[in-house]
């Protein structure tokens, strides 16, 4: 078996893991403004910027004033985490979860293809219907499909149990911006006041959504 050796240094870069971590968060705080966000949501915003590499993300964030308290309490009480995609689930840091919370994604459930075909919708949206038995008091993390967020809101309008909090950050060019605007307007339009965090526009994604959950899971940065 050959002995591995580090290649020679040809570039000047920081390679100390903890130092990279600390300086990354320091850089974000130097370059971003968190004015206008709830005071307790700064760490959530910082992690979402870290997960996206985009300091200007903060100006598009919309954070419900009750988000941090509701999500953190639910997680401490053992609430399940429901995700729209495996990429979101894989981005959640298990060691940060305060109660060994179960992370569930139903996208590969055998019932999903049939439901999607019968309803003429995406498989991601169909999988959301399988959340219903776990939805009451859960923390929802949507970082992929706008159809999943629309489907969730339609379920809530029809009387489905309400989650404790929604991280609604689907990404894309078709429906992403619209689904997130609908989430922001859900309380005014339908009287359903569920704490949420979202980012206006087309931006979003699994890394951004899971970063928000990781921040909510633990106060320590």
C-alpha positions as CSV (number, residue, x, y, z in Angstrom):
1,X,0.0,0.0,0.0
2,X,1.5,3.3,-1.1
3,X,2.1,6.1,1.5
4,X,0.1,9.2,0.8
5,X,2.0,12.5,0.8
6,X,0.6,16.0,0.6
7,X,1.5,17.8,-2.7
8,X,3.8,20.7,-2.5
9,X,2.3,24.1,-1.8
10,X,1.8,26.1,-5.1
11,X,-0.8,28.5,-3.8
12,X,-1.2,30.9,-0.9
13,X,-4.4,29.9,0.9
14,X,-5.8,29.3,4.4
15,X,-6.1,25.6,5.0
16,X,-6.9,25.6,8.8
17,X,-10.5,24.4,9.1
18,X,-11.5,26.2,12.3
19,X,-9.8,29.4,11.1
20,X,-11.7,29.3,7.8
21,X,-15.0,28.9,9.7
22,X,-14.3,31.8,12.0
23,X,-13.1,34.2,9.3
24,X,-16.0,33.3,7.0
25,X,-18.6,34.4,9.6
26,X,-16.5,37.5,10.4
27,X,-16.4,38.4,6.8
28,X,-20.1,38.1,6.4
29,X,-20.7,40.3,9.3
30,X,-18.3,42.9,8.0
31,X,-19.9,43.0,4.6
32,X,-23.6,42.5,5.2
33,X,-26.2,44.6,6.9
34,X,-28.9,42.9,8.9
35,X,-31.0,46.0,9.5
36,X,-34.7,45.3,9.1
37,X,-34.5,41.6,10.2
38,X,-35.8,40.5,13.6
39,X,-33.0,40.8,16.1
40,X,-33.0,37.1,16.9
41,X,-32.7,36.1,13.2
42,X,-29.2,37.5,12.6
43,X,-27.6,34.1,12.9
44,X,-30.1,32.5,10.6
45,X,-29.3,35.2,8.0
46,X,-25.6,34.7,8.5
47,X,-25.8,31.0,7.9
48,X,-28.0,31.4,4.8
49,X,-25.4,33.9,3.4
50,X,-22.7,31.4,4.3
51,X,-24.6,28.6,2.5
52,X,-25.0,30.7,-0.6
53,X,-21.9,32.8,-0.8
54,X,-24.1,35.8,-1.5
55,X,-23.8,38.7,0.9
56,X,-26.6,40.6,-0.9
57,X,-29.0,37.8,0.0
58,X,-29.9,39.6,3.2
59,X,-31.8,42.3,1.4
60,X,-34.2,39.7,-0.1
61,X,-34.8,37.8,3.2
62,X,-38.2,37.9,4.8
63,X,-38.3,36.5,8.3
64,X,-41.5,36.2,10.3
65,X,-41.0,37.8,13.7
66,X,-42.0,34.5,15.5
67,X,-39.8,32.2,13.4
68,X,-36.8,31.7,15.6
69,X,-38.7,31.1,18.8
70,X,-41.3,28.8,17.2
71,X,-38.8,26.7,15.3
72,X,-36.2,26.4,18.1
73,X,-38.9,25.4,20.7
74,X,-40.4,22.8,18.3
75,X,-37.0,21.3,17.6
76,X,-36.1,21.2,21.3
77,X,-39.4,19.4,21.9
78,X,-38.4,16.7,19.4
79,X,-40.4,17.9,16.4
80,X,-39.7,16.1,13.1
81,X,-38.1,17.9,10.2
82,X,-39.9,17.4,6.9
83,X,-37.9,18.1,3.7
84,X,-38.8,18.2,0.0
85,X,-35.5,16.7,-1.2
86,X,-32.8,14.4,-0.1
87,X,-30.2,17.2,-0.8
88,X,-31.9,19.3,1.8
89,X,-31.9,16.4,4.3
90,X,-28.3,15.7,3.7
91,X,-27.3,19.3,4.4
92,X,-28.8,19.2,7.9
93,X,-26.1,18.7,10.5
94,X,-27.3,15.9,12.8
95,X,-25.0,16.9,15.7
96,X,-26.8,20.3,15.9
97,X,-30.2,18.8,16.3
98,X,-31.2,19.3,20.0
99,X,-33.4,16.2,20.4
100,X,-32.1,13.8,17.8
101,X,-34.9,15.0,15.6
102,X,-36.1,12.7,12.8
103,X,-35.5,14.1,9.3
104,X,-38.0,12.8,6.8
105,X,-38.2,13.0,3.0
106,X,-40.9,11.0,1.2
107,X,-39.7,11.6,-2.3
108,X,-38.8,8.0,-2.8
109,X,-41.9,6.6,-1.2
110,X,-43.5,4.0,-3.6
111,X,-46.9,5.8,-3.5
112,X,-45.4,9.1,-4.9
113,X,-45.3,8.2,-8.7
114,X,-48.9,7.1,-8.7
115,X,-50.1,10.2,-6.8
116,X,-48.1,12.5,-9.1
117,X,-49.6,10.9,-12.2
118,X,-53.2,10.9,-10.8
119,X,-52.9,14.6,-9.8
120,X,-50.9,15.7,-12.8
121,X,-48.3,17.3,-10.6
122,X,-44.6,16.8,-9.7
123,X,-43.4,14.0,-7.6
124,X,-42.0,16.5,-5.1
125,X,-45.5,18.0,-4.6
126,X,-47.1,14.6,-4.4
127,X,-44.7,13.6,-1.7
128,X,-45.8,16.6,0.4
129,X,-49.2,15.0,0.9
130,X,-47.5,12.1,2.7
131,X,-46.4,14.6,5.4
132,X,-49.9,15.1,6.8
133,X,-49.6,12.6,9.7
134,X,-46.4,14.3,10.8
135,X,-47.2,17.9,9.9
136,X,-48.7,19.1,13.2
137,X,-45.9,21.1,15.0
138,X,-43.2,19.9,12.5
139,X,-40.5,22.1,11.0
140,X,-40.8,22.1,7.3
141,X,-37.7,22.7,5.1
142,X,-38.3,23.3,1.3
143,X,-35.2,24.1,-0.7
144,X,-35.9,22.7,-4.1
145,X,-39.4,22.6,-5.6
146,X,-41.8,25.5,-5.8
147,X,-44.6,23.0,-6.4
148,X,-43.8,21.5,-3.0
149,X,-44.4,24.9,-1.3
150,X,-47.5,25.6,-3.3
151,X,-48.9,22.1,-2.4
152,X,-48.1,22.6,1.3
153,X,-50.0,25.9,1.3
154,X,-52.9,24.4,-0.5
155,X,-53.0,21.6,2.1
156,X,-53.0,24.2,4.9
157,X,-55.8,26.2,3.3
158,X,-57.8,23.0,3.1
159,X,-57.4,22.4,6.8
160,X,-54.2,20.3,7.2
161,X,-52.4,20.4,10.5
162,X,-50.1,23.4,10.8
163,X,-46.4,23.1,11.2
164,X,-44.5,25.0,13.8
165,X,-42.4,26.8,11.2
166,X,-41.6,26.8,7.4
167,X,-38.3,27.4,5.8
168,X,-39.5,28.1,2.3
169,X,-36.6,28.6,-0.1
170,X,-37.4,26.8,-3.4
171,X,-35.1,27.7,-6.3
172,X,-35.8,28.2,-10.0
173,X,-37.2,30.2,-12.8
174,X,-40.8,28.8,-12.9
175,X,-42.9,29.4,-9.8
176,X,-40.1,29.9,-7.3
177,X,-40.6,33.6,-6.8
178,X,-44.4,33.3,-6.9
179,X,-44.5,30.5,-4.3
180,X,-42.4,32.5,-1.9
181,X,-44.6,35.6,-2.3
182,X,-47.6,33.4,-1.6
183,X,-45.9,32.2,1.6
184,X,-45.3,35.8,2.7
185,X,-49.0,36.6,2.0
186,X,-50.5,33.4,3.5
187,X,-51.6,35.1,6.8
188,X,-53.2,38.1,5.0
189,X,-54.8,36.1,2.2
190,X,-56.0,33.1,4.1
191,X,-55.6,33.8,7.9
192,X,-52.9,31.1,8.3
193,X,-50.1,32.6,10.3
194,X,-47.3,30.1,10.3
195,X,-43.8,31.4,11.1
196,X,-41.5,31.3,8.1
197,X,-38.3,32.4,6.5
198,X,-38.0,32.9,2.8
199,X,-35.9,34.7,0.2
200,X,-37.7,36.8,-2.4
201,X,-37.0,36.1,-6.1
202,X,-35.5,33.1,-7.9
203,X,-32.7,32.4,-5.5
204,X,-33.0,29.5,-3.0
205,X,-31.8,25.9,-3.0
206,X,-30.9,23.0,-0.7
207,X,-27.8,24.5,0.8
208,X,-29.6,27.7,1.7
209,X,-32.6,25.9,3.2
210,X,-30.5,23.5,5.2
211,X,-28.3,26.3,6.4
212,X,-31.3,28.0,7.9
213,X,-32.4,24.9,9.7
214,X,-28.9,24.4,11.1
215,X,-29.0,27.9,12.5
216,X,-32.4,27.4,14.0
217,X,-31.4,24.0,15.5
218,X,-28.8,25.5,17.8
219,X,-28.1,29.0,19.2
220,X,-24.3,28.4,19.1
221,X,-22.9,29.6,15.8
